[in-house]
Amino acid sequence: MSIKEIEDEIVSEFEIFGEDWEGKYEHLIDLGKSLPMIDEKNRTEENIIKGCQSRVWLNSVLKDGKVIYTADSDAIITKGMVALMIRVLSKQAPTEIAKAELGFINKIGLKEHLSPTRANGLVSMINRMKLDAIKLSQKN
Amino acid sequence: MIDSKHIREQFPILKKWINNKPLVYFDNGATTQKPQVVIDSIVKYYSEQNANIHRGVHTLSREATELFERSRQTVASFISAKSSEIIFTAGTTDGINLIANGSNFPKGSEIIVSQMEHHSNILPWQLWCERNEGKLKVIPINKDGSLQIEKLESLITTKTVLIAMAHVSNTLGVINPVKEIIQRAKAINSKILVLIDGAQSVPHMSVDVKDMNCDFFVFSGHKMYAPTGSGVLFVKENLFNTLKQSKTGGGTIKSVSFEKTEYVDGPLRFEAGTPNIEAVVGLAQACEFMNSLGVKNISAHEHLLLEHAQKELSTISEVEVYANHSNKAAVISFNVKGQHPFDVGTLLDKYGIAVRTGHHCTQPLMSYYGIQGTVRASFAIYNTKEEIDIFIEALKKTIKLLN
């Protein structure tokens, strides 16, 4: 599936919650809990995304021309966001990742996580995922 | 007694709804909301009183100058100082930096801080030590948040020039026995200077710098119902001439030529450039607002809130409160066991409750407790027991959501 198609899928998944923010966050927390564990050897200082109140580890590798992301966070809501980002961007081509607009975040009503406060790291996370994709594609 | 309903009516922002819930504002340690009288004083200043001060001969400038200097008198009285001992700054951080950059301590001097300091009362001294081959020493704390003051004597050496410490911990709310510490330090060496960071004490309790016998005392206006950008540095009168200016410019001089400049004495020497006049006027108004309620009444009301919150939090088994110290200002730091403070704060916000999460600019203190951060609820005069009950209910729902 393309990035856009996955985004649309997530948007329709979240639509059932409507104005029920508790349901939405419960879902996000569940997504966080079910995110596969990052390989312990990738939980390095180097892989920590700076600029988050919670710690986020992101590891990126290139396989058959696609970027594979694994990640973790010590905050569960952040981890839920991480899970969504991985679902959208992992196993995509670096060029597609770099130009992804990720409008779904706004559409599912989580745009407060995109605010430029120092407290949350979604913006830093997206930047890092894109940067890693570009770096990996240039290496090869 | 405090009439909460009447007080709340004076703060327009408290009518606001957040995420479809009435705002419960418990982030007063970061900044307080402003009463209508303070907001009005700023509007009035620009509508009727604005002119540059200490310069013009025209009526408006003279009146603005009088207003500014009257504000200095009000602020001075508020902490039992003389107006000639009050330097207006941009805030606490600005005041501490002014002392750090303006002091004439000899190279290799030692400065003592405490484990619970805000970064603003660590970094300027760390930088001073780096630049002057100095040494930064730390008064340790106990698990309940109290200082190990019995260590004080062993930390002081012949090279000690300054003790810089918080009156009230911004993270834990613990009230430090500053008067006793000053007494003990000066008993060893009367030349040791003491700087007290009052950012978290002045908003909550009566402060008397004369009785305390500190040499420098700093605080911010915006944490005590005044505008951002207003701050105060108290300097004991006899120490003014020992301080170098870290900035100079308009308003600080008697005469200037390219060969030599003669500076004025006293506070104005440190207030280069046009000051933040409106913020100073607002700060004086905030002092009067607090005086009109009675600072002792404010303390008593906030203490009731603190006790109620502590009692209610203790009934939630998942909650761990830091620093169970008996002498605290209205600040509580806690964590939900197994949960990140960011998650707790994010969900509380969805319930309309504003708390602070994170390290609160006290990373050495977080290291001491071995944690990344805490959730901090800090109260002000307009908060109520009912709001604490709403907060406790929301916290219970938050814990349920996270599990």
Coordinates of C-alpha atoms in Angstrom, one line a residue:
Chain A
M1 CA 0.0 0.0 0.0
S2 CA 1.1 3.6 -0.6
I3 CA 1.7 6.0 2.2
K4 CA -1.5 7.8 1.3
E5 CA -3.5 4.6 1.3
I6 CA -2.3 3.7 4.8
E7 CA -3.0 7.2 6.0
D8 CA -6.6 6.9 4.7
E9 CA -7.0 3.5 6.4
I10 CA -5.9 5.0 9.7
V11 CA -8.2 7.9 9.3
S12 CA -11.2 5.6 8.8
E13 CA -10.1 3.5 11.7
F14 CA -10.2 6.5 14.0
E15 CA -13.4 7.9 12.6
I16 CA -15.5 5.5 14.7
F17 CA -14.4 7.4 17.8
G18 CA -15.9 10.7 16.6
E19 CA -15.7 13.1 19.6
D20 CA -14.8 10.4 22.1
W21 CA -11.3 11.4 22.9
E22 CA -11.0 8.8 25.7
G23 CA -11.7 6.0 23.1
K24 CA -9.2 7.5 20.8
Y25 CA -6.5 7.7 23.4
E26 CA -7.3 4.2 24.6
H27 CA -6.8 3.0 21.0
L28 CA -3.5 4.9 20.8
I29 CA -2.3 3.4 24.1
D30 CA -3.2 -0.1 22.8
L31 CA -1.3 0.6 19.6
G32 CA 1.7 1.6 21.7
K33 CA 1.5 -1.5 23.8
S34 CA 1.4 -3.7 20.7
L35 CA 4.4 -2.1 19.0
P36 CA 7.0 -4.8 18.5
M37 CA 10.0 -4.3 20.8
I38 CA 13.1 -2.6 19.4
D39 CA 16.2 -4.8 19.4
E40 CA 18.0 -4.1 22.6
K41 CA 21.3 -3.4 20.8
N42 CA 19.5 -0.5 19.0
R43 CA 18.5 1.2 22.2
T44 CA 21.5 3.4 22.0
E45 CA 22.2 7.0 22.9
E46 CA 22.8 7.6 19.2
N47 CA 19.3 6.4 18.4
I48 CA 17.6 8.7 20.9
I49 CA 15.6 11.5 19.3
K50 CA 16.4 14.7 21.1
G51 CA 13.7 17.3 21.8
C52 CA 11.2 15.0 23.4
Q53 CA 10.1 15.1 27.1
S54 CA 9.8 11.3 26.7
R55 CA 12.6 9.3 25.2
V56 CA 12.2 7.9 21.7
W57 CA 14.6 5.4 20.2
L58 CA 14.5 5.1 16.4
N59 CA 16.5 2.6 14.3
S60 CA 16.4 2.8 10.5
V61 CA 17.8 0.3 8.0
L62 CA 17.5 0.0 4.2
K63 CA 16.3 -3.3 2.8
D64 CA 15.6 -3.9 -0.9
G65 CA 15.2 -0.2 -1.5
K66 CA 12.7 0.3 1.4
V67 CA 13.3 1.8 4.8
I68 CA 12.5 -0.5 7.8
Y69 CA 12.0 1.4 11.0
T70 CA 11.9 0.0 14.5
A71 CA 11.3 2.3 17.5
D72 CA 10.4 2.5 21.2
S73 CA 9.5 5.1 23.8
D74 CA 9.3 5.2 27.5
A75 CA 5.9 7.1 27.3
I76 CA 3.0 5.0 26.1
I77 CA 1.1 7.8 24.3
T78 CA 4.3 8.7 22.4
K79 CA 4.8 5.0 21.7
G80 CA 1.3 4.9 20.2
M81 CA 2.2 7.8 17.9
V82 CA 5.4 6.0 17.1
A83 CA 3.4 2.9 16.1
L84 CA 1.3 5.0 13.8
M85 CA 4.3 6.6 12.2
I86 CA 5.9 3.2 11.6
R87 CA 2.8 1.8 10.1
V88 CA 2.7 4.7 7.7
L89 CA 6.3 5.1 6.8
S90 CA 8.1 1.8 7.3
K91 CA 8.7 -0.4 4.3
Q92 CA 8.3 2.6 2.0
A93 CA 10.8 4.0 -0.5
P94 CA 13.1 6.8 0.8
T95 CA 11.8 9.3 -1.8
E96 CA 8.2 8.6 -0.8
I97 CA 9.0 9.0 2.9
A98 CA 10.8 12.3 2.2
K99 CA 7.9 13.9 0.5
A100 CA 5.1 12.4 2.7
E101 CA 2.8 15.2 4.1
L102 CA 1.2 13.1 6.8
G103 CA -2.1 14.9 6.9
F104 CA -3.6 12.0 8.8
I105 CA -2.3 13.3 12.1
N106 CA -4.5 16.3 11.8
K107 CA -7.5 14.3 10.5
I108 CA -7.5 11.9 13.4
G109 CA -7.6 14.8 15.8
L110 CA -4.0 14.5 17.2
K111 CA -2.7 17.7 15.8
E112 CA -1.9 19.0 19.3
H113 CA 1.0 16.6 19.2
L114 CA 2.4 18.7 16.3
S115 CA 2.6 21.9 18.3
P116 CA 6.1 23.3 18.6
T117 CA 6.4 22.9 22.3
R118 CA 9.5 21.3 23.8
A119 CA 7.3 18.8 25.6
N120 CA 6.4 16.5 22.7
G121 CA 8.5 15.0 20.1
L122 CA 6.3 14.1 17.2
V123 CA 7.8 16.8 15.0
S124 CA 11.3 15.8 15.9
M125 CA 10.3 12.2 15.3
I126 CA 9.0 12.9 11.8
N127 CA 12.1 15.0 10.9
R128 CA 14.3 12.2 12.1
M129 CA 12.5 9.5 10.1
K130 CA 12.7 11.6 6.9
L131 CA 16.4 12.5 7.5
D132 CA 17.3 8.8 8.2
A133 CA 15.5 7.8 4.9
I134 CA 17.4 10.4 2.9
K135 CA 20.7 9.4 4.5
L136 CA 20.2 5.7 3.9
S137 CA 19.2 6.3 0.2
Q138 CA 22.4 8.4 -0.3
K139 CA 24.6 5.7 1.2
N140 CA 23.5 3.2 -1.4
Chain B
M1 CA -10.7 34.1 55.1
I2 CA -10.4 33.9 51.4
D3 CA -13.6 34.3 49.3
S4 CA -12.7 32.1 46.4
K5 CA -15.7 33.0 44.3
H6 CA -14.9 36.7 44.6
I7 CA -11.3 36.2 43.8
R8 CA -11.9 34.0 40.8
E9 CA -14.1 36.6 39.3
Q10 CA -11.1 38.9 39.2
F11 CA -9.2 36.6 36.9
P12 CA -10.8 36.7 33.4
I13 CA -8.8 33.7 32.1
L14 CA -10.3 31.4 34.6
K15 CA -13.6 31.6 32.7
K16 CA -11.9 29.7 29.9
W17 CA -12.8 26.2 28.9
I18 CA -10.1 23.7 27.7
N19 CA -11.1 20.6 25.7
N20 CA -14.7 21.3 26.5
K21 CA -14.0 21.3 30.3
P22 CA -13.7 24.3 32.6
L23 CA -10.0 25.2 33.0
V24 CA -8.3 23.9 36.2
Y25 CA -5.1 25.8 36.3
F26 CA -2.5 24.0 38.5
D27 CA 0.7 25.3 36.7
N28 CA 1.2 28.3 38.9
G29 CA 4.8 27.4 39.6
A30 CA 5.5 28.1 36.0
T31 CA 3.5 31.3 35.9
T32 CA 0.3 32.6 37.5
Q33 CA -2.7 34.1 35.8
K34 CA -3.3 37.9 36.1
P35 CA -6.1 39.7 38.0
Q36 CA -8.1 42.4 36.2
V37 CA -6.4 45.1 38.3
V38 CA -3.0 44.1 36.9
I39 CA -4.3 43.9 33.3
D40 CA -6.0 47.3 33.8
S41 CA -2.9 48.9 35.1
I42 CA -1.1 48.0 31.9
V43 CA -4.0 49.4 29.8
K44 CA -4.1 52.5 31.9
Y45 CA -0.4 53.0 31.6
Y46 CA -0.5 53.0 27.8
S47 CA -3.8 54.9 27.6
E48 CA -2.9 57.7 30.1
Q49 CA 0.6 57.6 31.5
N50 CA 3.1 56.4 28.8
A51 CA 6.4 58.4 28.4
N52 CA 10.0 57.5 28.8
I53 CA 11.3 57.9 32.3
H54 CA 14.2 59.6 34.0
R55 CA 14.8 61.7 30.9
G56 CA 12.1 64.2 29.9
V57 CA 11.3 67.5 31.6
H58 CA 7.8 67.4 30.3
T59 CA 4.8 66.6 32.6
L60 CA 4.1 63.2 31.2
S61 CA 7.6 62.0 31.5
R62 CA 7.8 63.4 35.1
E63 CA 4.5 61.6 36.0
A64 CA 5.7 58.3 34.4
T65 CA 9.0 58.6 36.3
E66 CA 7.1 59.2 39.5
L67 CA 4.9 56.2 38.8
F68 CA 7.9 54.0 38.1
E69 CA 9.7 55.1 41.3
R70 CA 6.6 54.7 43.3
S71 CA 6.4 51.2 42.0
R72 CA 10.0 50.6 43.3
Q73 CA 8.8 51.8 46.7
T74 CA 5.8 49.4 46.7
V75 CA 8.0 46.5 45.7
A76 CA 10.6 47.4 48.2
S77 CA 8.1 47.5 51.1
F78 CA 6.6 44.2 49.9
I79 CA 9.9 42.4 51.0
S80 CA 10.8 44.9 53.7
A81 CA 13.7 46.5 51.8
K82 CA 14.5 50.1 50.9
S83 CA 13.7 51.3 47.4
S84 CA 17.4 52.1 47.0
E85 CA 18.1 48.4 47.2
I86 CA 15.8 47.3 44.4
I87 CA 17.0 46.7 40.9
F88 CA 14.4 46.0 38.3
T89 CA 15.3 43.0 36.1
A90 CA 13.6 40.9 33.5
G91 CA 13.1 38.1 36.0
T92 CA 14.9 35.8 38.4
T93 CA 17.2 34.3 35.8
D94 CA 18.2 37.8 34.8
G95 CA 18.9 38.8 38.4
I96 CA 21.1 35.8 39.1
N97 CA 23.1 36.4 36.0
L98 CA 23.5 40.1 36.9
I99 CA 25.2 39.0 40.2
A100 CA 27.2 36.2 38.5
N101 CA 28.6 38.6 35.9
G102 CA 28.9 41.6 38.2
S103 CA 30.6 40.0 41.2
N104 CA 34.3 40.7 41.9
F105 CA 35.1 37.3 43.6
P106 CA 38.7 36.4 43.3
K107 CA 39.8 33.7 40.9
G108 CA 39.7 30.2 42.4
S109 CA 36.7 31.1 44.7
E110 CA 34.2 28.5 45.8
I111 CA 30.5 28.8 45.4
I112 CA 27.9 26.6 47.2
V113 CA 24.5 25.7 45.8
S114 CA 22.0 23.0 46.8
Q115 CA 21.0 19.7 45.1
M116 CA 17.5 21.1 44.5
E117 CA 18.4 24.2 42.6
H118 CA 16.7 25.3 39.4
H119 CA 19.1 25.3 36.5
S120 CA 19.0 29.1 36.6
N121 CA 20.7 29.1 40.0
I122 CA 23.3 26.5 38.8
L123 CA 24.4 27.4 35.3
P124 CA 25.5 31.1 36.0
W125 CA 27.7 29.8 38.8
Q126 CA 29.0 26.9 36.8
L127 CA 30.0 29.3 34.1
W128 CA 31.6 31.6 36.6
C129 CA 33.6 28.7 38.0
E130 CA 34.7 27.6 34.5
R131 CA 35.9 31.1 33.7
N132 CA 37.5 31.8 37.0
E133 CA 39.0 28.4 38.0
G134 CA 36.4 28.3 40.7
K135 CA 34.7 25.3 42.3
L136 CA 31.0 24.6 42.6
K137 CA 30.0 22.7 45.8
V138 CA 26.6 21.2 46.5
I139 CA 24.6 20.9 49.7
P140 CA 23.0 17.4 49.5
I141 CA 19.4 16.6 50.3
N142 CA 17.5 13.9 52.1
K143 CA 14.7 11.8 50.5
D144 CA 12.1 13.9 52.2
G145 CA 13.4 16.9 50.3
S146 CA 15.1 18.6 53.3
L147 CA 18.6 19.9 53.0
Q148 CA 21.4 18.2 54.9
I149 CA 22.3 21.5 56.6
E150 CA 24.6 19.7 59.0
K151 CA 26.9 19.4 56.0
L152 CA 27.1 23.1 55.6
E153 CA 30.1 23.7 57.9
S154 CA 32.2 21.0 56.2
L155 CA 31.5 22.5 52.7
I156 CA 32.6 26.0 53.7
T157 CA 36.3 26.7 53.3
T158 CA 38.4 29.9 53.4
K159 CA 37.7 30.1 49.6
T160 CA 33.9 30.2 50.0
V161 CA 32.5 33.5 48.7
L162 CA 28.9 32.8 48.0
I163 CA 26.0 30.5 48.9
A164 CA 23.3 30.6 46.2
M165 CA 20.1 28.7 47.0
A166 CA 16.4 28.5 46.6
H167 CA 14.0 29.8 49.3
V168 CA 11.4 27.3 48.1
S169 CA 12.1 24.4 45.7
N170 CA 10.3 24.9 42.4
T171 CA 9.9 21.1 42.0
L172 CA 9.3 19.9 45.5
G173 CA 7.8 22.9 47.2
V174 CA 10.1 22.4 50.2
I175 CA 10.7 25.6 52.2
N176 CA 14.4 25.8 53.1
P177 CA 15.5 27.2 56.5
V178 CA 17.3 30.1 54.8
K179 CA 17.6 32.3 57.8
E180 CA 19.3 29.6 59.8
I181 CA 21.6 28.8 56.9
I182 CA 22.6 32.4 56.5
Q183 CA 23.3 32.7 60.3
R184 CA 25.4 29.6 60.3
A185 CA 27.4 30.6 57.2
K186 CA 28.1 34.1 58.5
A187 CA 29.0 32.8 61.9
I188 CA 31.9 30.9 60.2
N189 CA 32.9 33.8 58.0
S190 CA 30.9 37.1 58.0
K191 CA 32.2 37.9 54.5
I192 CA 30.4 35.0 52.8
L193 CA 27.6 36.4 50.7
V194 CA 24.2 34.7 50.4
L195 CA 21.9 34.9 47.4
I196 CA 18.4 33.6 47.9
D197 CA 16.3 32.6 44.9
G198 CA 12.8 33.7 45.9
A199 CA 11.0 32.9 42.7
Q200 CA 8.8 30.3 44.4
S201 CA 8.6 31.9 47.8
V202 CA 7.4 35.5 47.2
P203 CA 4.2 34.4 45.5
H204 CA 3.2 32.2 48.5
M205 CA 4.5 33.7 51.7
S206 CA 5.6 36.9 53.5
V207 CA 9.3 37.6 52.9
D208 CA 11.4 40.0 55.0
V209 CA 14.9 40.3 53.5
K210 CA 16.1 42.3 56.5
D211 CA 15.1 39.7 59.0
M212 CA 16.5 37.0 56.7
N213 CA 19.7 38.9 56.4
C214 CA 20.5 37.7 52.9
D215 CA 22.8 39.8 50.7
F216 CA 21.0 39.3 47.4
F217 CA 17.4 38.2 46.8
V218 CA 15.8 37.6 43.4
F219 CA 12.3 36.9 42.2
S220 CA 10.0 37.1 39.2
G221 CA 6.9 39.1 38.8
H222 CA 5.1 36.7 36.5
K223 CA 4.9 34.0 39.2
M224 CA 3.1 36.4 41.5
Y225 CA 0.2 37.7 39.4
A226 CA 2.4 40.4 37.6
P227 CA 3.3 40.6 33.9
T228 CA 6.1 38.6 32.3
G229 CA 9.3 40.5 32.0
S230 CA 9.1 42.0 35.5
G231 CA 11.6 40.9 38.1
V232 CA 13.4 42.1 41.1
L233 CA 17.0 41.9 42.4
F234 CA 17.4 43.1 46.0
V235 CA 21.0 44.0 46.8
K236 CA 22.0 45.0 50.3
E237 CA 22.8 48.7 50.3
N238 CA 26.5 48.4 51.3
L239 CA 27.2 45.9 48.4
F240 CA 26.1 48.2 45.5
N241 CA 29.6 49.6 45.1
T242 CA 31.2 46.1 44.9
L243 CA 29.1 45.1 41.9
K244 CA 30.2 45.7 38.3
Q245 CA 27.6 46.4 35.6
S246 CA 27.2 43.6 33.1
K247 CA 25.5 46.0 30.7
T248 CA 25.7 49.8 30.4
G249 CA 23.9 52.4 28.3
G250 CA 21.3 55.1 28.6
G251 CA 20.0 56.0 32.0
T252 CA 23.0 54.8 33.9
I253 CA 25.3 57.9 33.8
K254 CA 26.0 61.3 35.3
S255 CA 28.2 62.4 32.5
V256 CA 29.8 60.8 29.4
S257 CA 32.7 61.8 27.3
F258 CA 34.9 59.7 25.0
E259 CA 37.6 59.8 27.6
K260 CA 35.6 59.0 30.7
T261 CA 32.1 58.2 32.0
E262 CA 30.8 58.9 35.4
Y263 CA 28.0 56.5 36.5
V264 CA 25.1 57.2 38.9
D265 CA 25.0 55.3 42.2
G266 CA 22.4 52.8 43.2
P267 CA 19.9 50.8 41.2
L268 CA 19.8 53.0 38.1
R269 CA 23.4 52.1 37.3
F270 CA 22.1 48.5 36.6
E271 CA 19.0 49.4 34.6
A272 CA 20.6 50.4 31.3
G273 CA 18.2 51.3 28.5
T274 CA 14.5 52.0 28.7
P275 CA 13.1 49.5 31.2
N276 CA 10.0 47.4 30.9
I277 CA 7.9 50.2 32.5
E278 CA 4.5 48.7 32.0
A279 CA 5.7 45.4 33.6
V280 CA 7.1 47.3 36.6
V281 CA 3.8 49.2 37.0
G282 CA 2.0 45.9 36.8
L283 CA 4.3 44.3 39.4
A284 CA 3.6 47.1 41.9
Q285 CA -0.1 46.5 41.2
A286 CA 0.3 42.8 41.8
C287 CA 2.0 43.5 45.2
E288 CA -0.9 45.7 46.1
F289 CA -3.3 43.0 45.0
M290 CA -1.6 40.5 47.3
N291 CA -1.5 43.0 50.1
S292 CA -5.2 43.7 49.8
L293 CA -5.9 40.0 50.4
G294 CA -3.2 39.7 53.0
V295 CA -0.1 37.5 52.2
K296 CA -0.7 35.5 55.4
N297 CA -4.3 34.7 54.2
I298 CA -2.9 33.7 50.8
S299 CA -0.4 31.3 52.6
A300 CA -3.2 29.9 54.8
H301 CA -5.6 29.3 51.9
E302 CA -2.9 27.6 49.8
H303 CA -1.8 25.5 52.7
L304 CA -5.4 24.1 53.0
L305 CA -5.3 23.3 49.3
L306 CA -1.9 21.6 49.7
E307 CA -3.1 19.5 52.7
H308 CA -6.3 18.5 50.8
A309 CA -4.4 17.5 47.7
Q310 CA -1.8 15.5 49.7
K311 CA -4.6 13.7 51.6
E312 CA -6.5 12.8 48.4
L313 CA -3.4 11.8 46.5
S314 CA -2.4 9.5 49.4
T315 CA -5.6 7.5 48.8
I316 CA -4.5 6.5 45.3
S317 CA -2.2 3.6 45.7
E318 CA -0.5 4.1 42.3
V319 CA 0.6 7.6 43.1
E320 CA 4.0 8.3 44.6
V321 CA 4.5 11.8 46.0
Y322 CA 8.1 13.2 46.3
A323 CA 9.4 15.0 49.3
N324 CA 7.0 14.3 52.2
H325 CA 8.5 17.3 54.0
S326 CA 6.3 19.0 56.6
N327 CA 7.2 22.5 55.7
K328 CA 6.1 23.1 52.1
A329 CA 4.6 25.8 49.8
A330 CA 1.7 24.8 47.6
V331 CA 3.6 22.6 45.2
I332 CA 3.3 18.8 44.8
S333 CA 5.5 16.7 42.6
F334 CA 4.4 13.1 42.0
N335 CA 4.4 10.2 39.6
V336 CA 2.0 7.4 38.8
K337 CA 4.0 4.2 39.3
G338 CA 5.0 2.6 36.0
Q339 CA 3.7 5.6 34.0
H340 CA 5.6 8.4 32.3
P341 CA 4.8 11.9 33.5
F342 CA 4.3 13.0 29.9
D343 CA 1.4 10.5 29.5
V344 CA -0.2 11.6 32.8
G345 CA 0.1 15.3 31.9
T346 CA -1.2 14.7 28.4
L347 CA -4.4 13.0 29.6
L348 CA -4.9 15.4 32.5
D349 CA -4.9 18.2 29.9
K350 CA -7.7 16.4 28.0
Y351 CA -9.7 16.7 31.2
G352 CA -9.0 20.4 31.3
I353 CA -6.3 20.3 33.9
A354 CA -3.1 22.2 33.4
V355 CA -0.1 20.7 35.3
R356 CA 3.6 20.7 34.5
T357 CA 5.4 17.6 33.5
G358 CA 9.1 16.9 33.0
H359 CA 12.3 17.7 34.9
H360 CA 11.2 21.3 35.8
C361 CA 14.7 22.6 35.0
T362 CA 16.1 20.6 38.0
Q363 CA 17.9 17.7 36.3
P364 CA 20.4 17.2 39.2
L365 CA 17.4 16.8 41.5
M366 CA 15.8 14.3 39.1
S367 CA 19.1 12.4 39.1
Y368 CA 19.0 12.3 42.9
Y369 CA 15.6 10.6 42.8
G370 CA 16.6 8.5 39.9
I371 CA 13.7 9.6 37.7
Q372 CA 13.2 11.3 34.3
G373 CA 10.6 13.7 35.6
T374 CA 7.5 14.3 37.6
V375 CA 4.0 15.6 37.3
R376 CA 3.8 18.9 39.3
A377 CA 0.6 20.5 40.5
S378 CA 1.2 24.0 42.0
F379 CA -1.5 26.1 43.5
A380 CA -2.4 29.8 43.7
I381 CA -4.8 32.0 45.5
Y382 CA -7.7 31.4 43.0
N383 CA -7.6 27.6 43.2
T384 CA -10.2 25.8 45.2
K385 CA -10.8 22.5 47.0
E386 CA -13.4 21.7 44.4
E387 CA -10.8 22.0 41.7
I388 CA -8.6 19.5 43.5
D389 CA -11.5 17.1 43.6
I390 CA -11.9 17.5 39.9
F391 CA -8.2 16.9 39.5
I392 CA -8.3 13.8 41.6
E393 CA -11.2 12.3 39.7
A394 CA -9.4 13.1 36.4
L395 CA -6.2 11.5 37.7
K396 CA -8.1 8.3 38.6
K397 CA -9.6 8.2 35.1
T398 CA -6.1 8.8 33.6
I399 CA -4.7 5.9 35.6
K400 CA -7.5 3.7 34.4
L401 CA -6.9 4.7 30.7
L402 CA -3.2 4.1 31.0
N403 CA -3.6 0.6 32.5

